[in-house]
PDB file of C-alpha atoms in Angstrom:
ATOM      1  CA  MET A   1      -8.584   6.982 -29.114  1.00 47.00           C
ATOM      2  CA  LEU A   2      -8.608   8.985 -25.904  1.00 55.00           C
ATOM      3  CA  ASN A   3      -8.461  12.740 -26.466  1.00 59.00           C
ATOM      4  CA  ILE A   4      -7.930  15.205 -23.625  1.00 65.00           C
ATOM      5  CA  SER A   5      -7.475  18.761 -24.779  1.00 69.00           C
ATOM      6  CA  GLY A   6      -4.693  21.086 -23.721  1.00 79.00           C
ATOM      7  CA  ILE A   7      -5.045  23.560 -20.887  1.00 89.00           C
ATOM      8  CA  HIS A   8      -4.889  27.343 -20.962  1.00 91.00           C
ATOM      9  CA  GLU A   9      -3.315  27.877 -17.519  1.00 94.00           C
ATOM     10  CA  GLY A  10      -2.165  25.353 -14.943  1.00 95.00           C
ATOM     11  CA  TYR A  11       0.051  22.308 -14.583  1.00 96.00           C
ATOM     12  CA  VAL A  12       0.744  18.982 -16.238  1.00 95.00           C
ATOM     13  CA  LEU A  13       2.232  16.380 -13.905  1.00 96.00           C
ATOM     14  CA  ASP A  14       3.921  13.687 -15.975  1.00 94.00           C
ATOM     15  CA  HIS A  15       6.032  10.605 -15.318  1.00 94.00           C
ATOM     16  CA  ILE A  16       4.025   9.651 -12.235  1.00 95.00           C
ATOM     17  CA  LYS A  17       4.513   6.030 -11.201  1.00 95.00           C
ATOM     18  CA  ALA A  18       1.522   4.024 -12.408  1.00 95.00           C
ATOM     19  CA  GLY A  19      -1.190   3.927  -9.760  1.00 93.00           C
ATOM     20  CA  MET A  20       0.078   6.958  -7.799  1.00 94.00           C
ATOM     21  CA  SER A  21      -2.156   9.665  -9.277  1.00 95.00           C
ATOM     22  CA  MET A  22      -4.959   9.246  -6.703  1.00 95.00           C
ATOM     23  CA  LYS A  23      -2.447   9.594  -3.862  1.00 93.00           C
ATOM     24  CA  ILE A  24      -1.171  12.830  -5.437  1.00 95.00           C
ATOM     25  CA  TYR A  25      -4.773  13.997  -5.898  1.00 95.00           C
ATOM     26  CA  ASP A  26      -5.375  13.480  -2.167  1.00 94.00           C
ATOM     27  CA  TYR A  27      -2.087  15.040  -0.978  1.00 92.00           C
ATOM     28  CA  LEU A  28      -2.624  18.139  -3.143  1.00 94.00           C
ATOM     29  CA  LYS A  29      -6.264  18.369  -1.949  1.00 92.00           C
ATOM     30  CA  LEU A  30      -7.354  18.857  -5.542  1.00 94.00           C
ATOM     31  CA  ASN A  31     -10.960  18.211  -4.512  1.00 92.00           C
ATOM     32  CA  GLU A  32     -10.823  21.601  -2.722  1.00 92.00           C
ATOM     33  CA  LEU A  33      -9.846  23.502  -5.900  1.00 90.00           C
ATOM     34  CA  HIS A  34     -13.356  24.523  -6.938  1.00 87.00           C
ATOM     35  CA  ASP A  35     -12.250  26.538  -9.987  1.00 87.00           C
ATOM     36  CA  ALA A  36     -10.047  23.740 -11.343  1.00 91.00           C
ATOM     37  CA  THR A  37     -10.565  21.232 -14.114  1.00 92.00           C
ATOM     38  CA  ILE A  38      -8.619  18.039 -13.528  1.00 93.00           C
ATOM     39  CA  ALA A  39      -7.908  15.168 -15.911  1.00 93.00           C
ATOM     40  CA  MET A  40      -6.175  12.032 -14.695  1.00 94.00           C
ATOM     41  CA  ILE A  41      -4.751   9.536 -17.142  1.00 93.00           C
ATOM     42  CA  MET A  42      -3.886   6.306 -15.410  1.00 94.00           C
ATOM     43  CA  ASN A  43      -1.721   3.438 -16.586  1.00 93.00           C
ATOM     44  CA  ALA A  44      -0.719   5.113 -19.861  1.00 91.00           C
ATOM     45  CA  LYS A  45       1.944   3.391 -21.932  1.00 92.00           C
ATOM     46  CA  SER A  46       5.401   4.910 -21.599  1.00 89.00           C
ATOM     47  CA  LYS A  47       8.631   4.032 -23.377  1.00 90.00           C
ATOM     48  CA  LYS A  48      10.645   5.352 -20.433  1.00 88.00           C
ATOM     49  CA  MET A  49       8.647   3.818 -17.558  1.00 89.00           C
ATOM     50  CA  GLY A  50       6.559   1.032 -19.064  1.00 94.00           C
ATOM     51  CA  HIS A  51       3.369   2.532 -17.641  1.00 95.00           C
ATOM     52  CA  LYS A  52       2.737   5.892 -15.996  1.00 95.00           C
ATOM     53  CA  ASP A  53       0.034   8.250 -14.766  1.00 95.00           C
ATOM     54  CA  ILE A  54      -0.484  11.859 -15.893  1.00 95.00           C
ATOM     55  CA  ILE A  55      -2.497  14.605 -14.196  1.00 96.00           C
ATOM     56  CA  LYS A  56      -3.571  17.777 -15.990  1.00 95.00           C
ATOM     57  CA  ILE A  57      -4.744  20.571 -13.721  1.00 95.00           C
ATOM     58  CA  GLU A  58      -6.297  23.682 -15.225  1.00 95.00           C
ATOM     59  CA  CYS A  59      -6.165  26.245 -12.426  1.00 94.00           C
ATOM     60  CA  PRO A  60      -4.592  29.593 -11.582  1.00 93.00           C
ATOM     61  CA  LEU A  61      -0.806  29.363 -11.230  1.00 93.00           C
ATOM     62  CA  GLY A  62       0.259  29.104  -7.605  1.00 91.00           C
ATOM     63  CA  SER A  63      -2.804  27.046  -6.655  1.00 92.00           C
ATOM     64  CA  ILE A  64      -0.832  23.891  -5.899  1.00 92.00           C
ATOM     65  CA  ASP A  65       2.165  23.296  -3.667  1.00 92.00           C
ATOM     66  CA  LEU A  66       4.983  21.830  -5.761  1.00 92.00           C
ATOM     67  CA  ASP A  67       6.875  20.865  -2.568  1.00 92.00           C
ATOM     68  CA  ILE A  68       4.218  18.229  -1.911  1.00 93.00           C
ATOM     69  CA  ILE A  69       4.887  16.685  -5.309  1.00 94.00           C
ATOM     70  CA  GLY A  70       8.640  16.769  -4.599  1.00 93.00           C
ATOM     71  CA  TYR A  71       7.966  14.957  -1.322  1.00 93.00           C
ATOM     72  CA  ILE A  72       5.890  12.244  -2.997  1.00 91.00           C
ATOM     73  CA  ASP A  73       8.265  11.683  -5.920  1.00 91.00           C
ATOM     74  CA  HIS A  74      10.884  14.222  -6.988  1.00 89.00           C
ATOM     75  CA  ASN A  75      11.203  12.468 -10.384  1.00 90.00           C
ATOM     76  CA  ILE A  76       7.778  13.663 -11.520  1.00 94.00           C
ATOM     77  CA  THR A  77       7.921  16.162 -14.384  1.00 94.00           C
ATOM     78  CA  VAL A  78       5.937  19.386 -13.838  1.00 96.00           C
ATOM     79  CA  ASP A  79       5.106  21.558 -16.832  1.00 95.00           C
ATOM     80  CA  VAL A  80       3.810  25.019 -15.934  1.00 96.00           C
ATOM     81  CA  ILE A  81       1.391  26.309 -18.566  1.00 95.00           C
ATOM     82  CA  GLN A  82       0.215  29.848 -19.191  1.00 95.00           C
ATOM     83  CA  ASN A  83      -1.657  31.122 -22.269  1.00 94.00           C
ATOM     84  CA  ASP A  84      -1.647  27.606 -23.769  1.00 91.00           C
ATOM     85  CA  THR A  85       2.186  27.512 -23.691  1.00 93.00           C
ATOM     86  CA  ILE A  86       4.644  25.698 -21.448  1.00 94.00           C
ATOM     87  CA  ILE A  87       6.443  28.549 -19.684  1.00 95.00           C
ATOM     88  CA  SER A  88       8.670  26.354 -17.507  1.00 94.00           C
ATOM     89  CA  LYS A  89       9.520  22.812 -16.563  1.00 94.00           C
ATOM     90  CA  GLU A  90       9.987  22.609 -12.804  1.00 91.00           C
ATOM     91  CA  LYS A  91      12.817  20.498 -11.401  1.00 88.00           C
ATOM     92  CA  LEU A  92      11.592  18.957  -8.180  1.00 92.00           C
ATOM     93  CA  SER A  93      13.616  17.966  -5.150  1.00 92.00           C
ATOM     94  CA  LEU A  94      12.860  16.786  -1.663  1.00 93.00           C
ATOM     95  CA  PRO A  95      11.578  19.822   0.241  1.00 95.00           C
ATOM     96  CA  LYS A  96      13.639  20.866   3.259  1.00 96.00           C
ATOM     97  CA  GLU A  97      10.446  21.470   5.228  1.00 96.00           C
ATOM     98  CA  LEU A  98       6.880  20.175   4.985  1.00 94.00           C
ATOM     99  CA  LYS A  99       3.960  22.015   6.539  1.00 94.00           C
ATOM    100  CA  ASN A 100       0.619  20.275   7.120  1.00 92.00           C
ATOM    101  CA  VAL A 101       1.395  17.410   4.743  1.00 92.00           C
ATOM    102  CA  ILE A 102       2.122  14.631   7.238  1.00 91.00           C
ATOM    103  CA  ARG A 103       1.005  14.378  10.853  1.00 92.00           C
ATOM    104  CA  CYS A 104       3.106  13.623  13.913  1.00 94.00           C
ATOM    105  CA  LYS A 105       2.303  10.218  15.357  1.00 92.00           C
ATOM    106  CA  ASN A 106       3.775  10.980  18.783  1.00 94.00           C
ATOM    107  CA  PRO A 107       0.799  11.224  21.186  1.00 93.00           C
ATOM    108  CA  ARG A 108       2.867  13.437  23.528  1.00 93.00           C
ATOM    109  CA  CYS A 109       3.794  15.934  20.810  1.00 94.00           C
ATOM    110  CA  ILE A 110       2.495  19.476  21.306  1.00 95.00           C
ATOM    111  CA  THR A 111       0.715  19.198  17.933  1.00 93.00           C
ATOM    112  CA  SER A 112      -1.492  16.453  19.415  1.00 88.00           C
ATOM    113  CA  ILE A 113      -2.657  18.835  22.150  1.00 87.00           C
ATOM    114  CA  GLU A 114      -2.629  22.194  20.345  1.00 90.00           C
ATOM    115  CA  GLN A 115      -4.780  21.493  17.312  1.00 84.00           C
ATOM    116  CA  GLU A 116      -4.182  24.913  15.735  1.00 90.00           C
ATOM    117  CA  LEU A 117      -0.409  24.350  15.479  1.00 94.00           C
ATOM    118  CA  ASP A 118       0.917  23.569  12.028  1.00 95.00           C
ATOM    119  CA  GLN A 119       2.354  20.100  11.508  1.00 95.00           C
ATOM    120  CA  VAL A 120       5.934  20.980  10.510  1.00 97.00           C
ATOM    121  CA  PHE A 121       8.492  18.365   9.514  1.00 97.00           C
ATOM    122  CA  VAL A 122      12.126  19.033   8.620  1.00 97.00           C
ATOM    123  CA  LEU A 123      14.210  16.860   6.270  1.00 95.00           C
ATOM    124  CA  THR A 124      17.016  15.404   8.407  1.00 95.00           C
ATOM    125  CA  ASP A 125      18.290  12.560   6.232  1.00 93.00           C
ATOM    126  CA  GLU A 126      18.022  13.229   2.502  1.00 91.00           C
ATOM    127  CA  LYS A 127      19.522   9.887   1.467  1.00 91.00           C
ATOM    128  CA  ASN A 128      16.905   7.871   3.378  1.00 91.00           C
ATOM    129  CA  GLU A 129      14.178  10.529   2.995  1.00 91.00           C
ATOM    130  CA  VAL A 130      13.624  10.903   6.741  1.00 94.00           C
ATOM    131  CA  TYR A 131      11.686  13.847   8.143  1.00 95.00           C
ATOM    132  CA  ARG A 132      11.476  14.800  11.812  1.00 96.00           C
ATOM    133  CA  CYS A 133       8.776  16.719  13.626  1.00 97.00           C
ATOM    134  CA  LYS A 134       9.937  20.269  14.314  1.00 96.00           C
ATOM    135  CA  TYR A 135       8.514  20.122  17.857  1.00 96.00           C
ATOM    136  CA  CYS A 136       9.291  16.651  19.218  1.00 95.00           C
ATOM    137  CA  GLU A 137      11.765  15.312  16.623  1.00 94.00           C
ATOM    138  CA  GLU A 138       9.705  12.159  16.044  1.00 92.00           C
ATOM    139  CA  ALA A 139      11.014  10.558  12.841  1.00 92.00           C
ATOM    140  CA  TYR A 140       8.796   9.962   9.845  1.00 87.00           C
ATOM    141  CA  SER A 141       9.910   8.072   6.768  1.00 77.00           C
ATOM    142  CA  GLY A 142       7.866   6.537   4.038  1.00 67.00           C
ATOM    143  CA  LYS A 143       5.002   7.905   2.030  1.00 61.00           C
TER     144      LYS A 143
END
């Protein structure tokens, strides 16, 4: 039997679509959290979903951007843990604005020339999950 202990402080990301945990790992840049302990459980059996992934992140609270998780899949469950206790369950939604998560593909966009500018996208169509570049209004949909 697989046994992964609880965490003292950090996050548990649950109900991740099977196979998506590595994408979340990359988007959250978890490899850059040097003081974090990360456990990924992939393809776990789930009554609700059939199969799912789970990520446990032991790190200081505030170390990860929950908006990124909302962008990837706002149905993921996020448990916030402090002192070995779940202190809240975060309800995710599509973020109204994304900063430095996706890059503008328009070669004429100012962000292609000015490398120090943040890549900022604004949610313009919630139903179809379409974001537009704040600077050139190039549309971006899909993850």
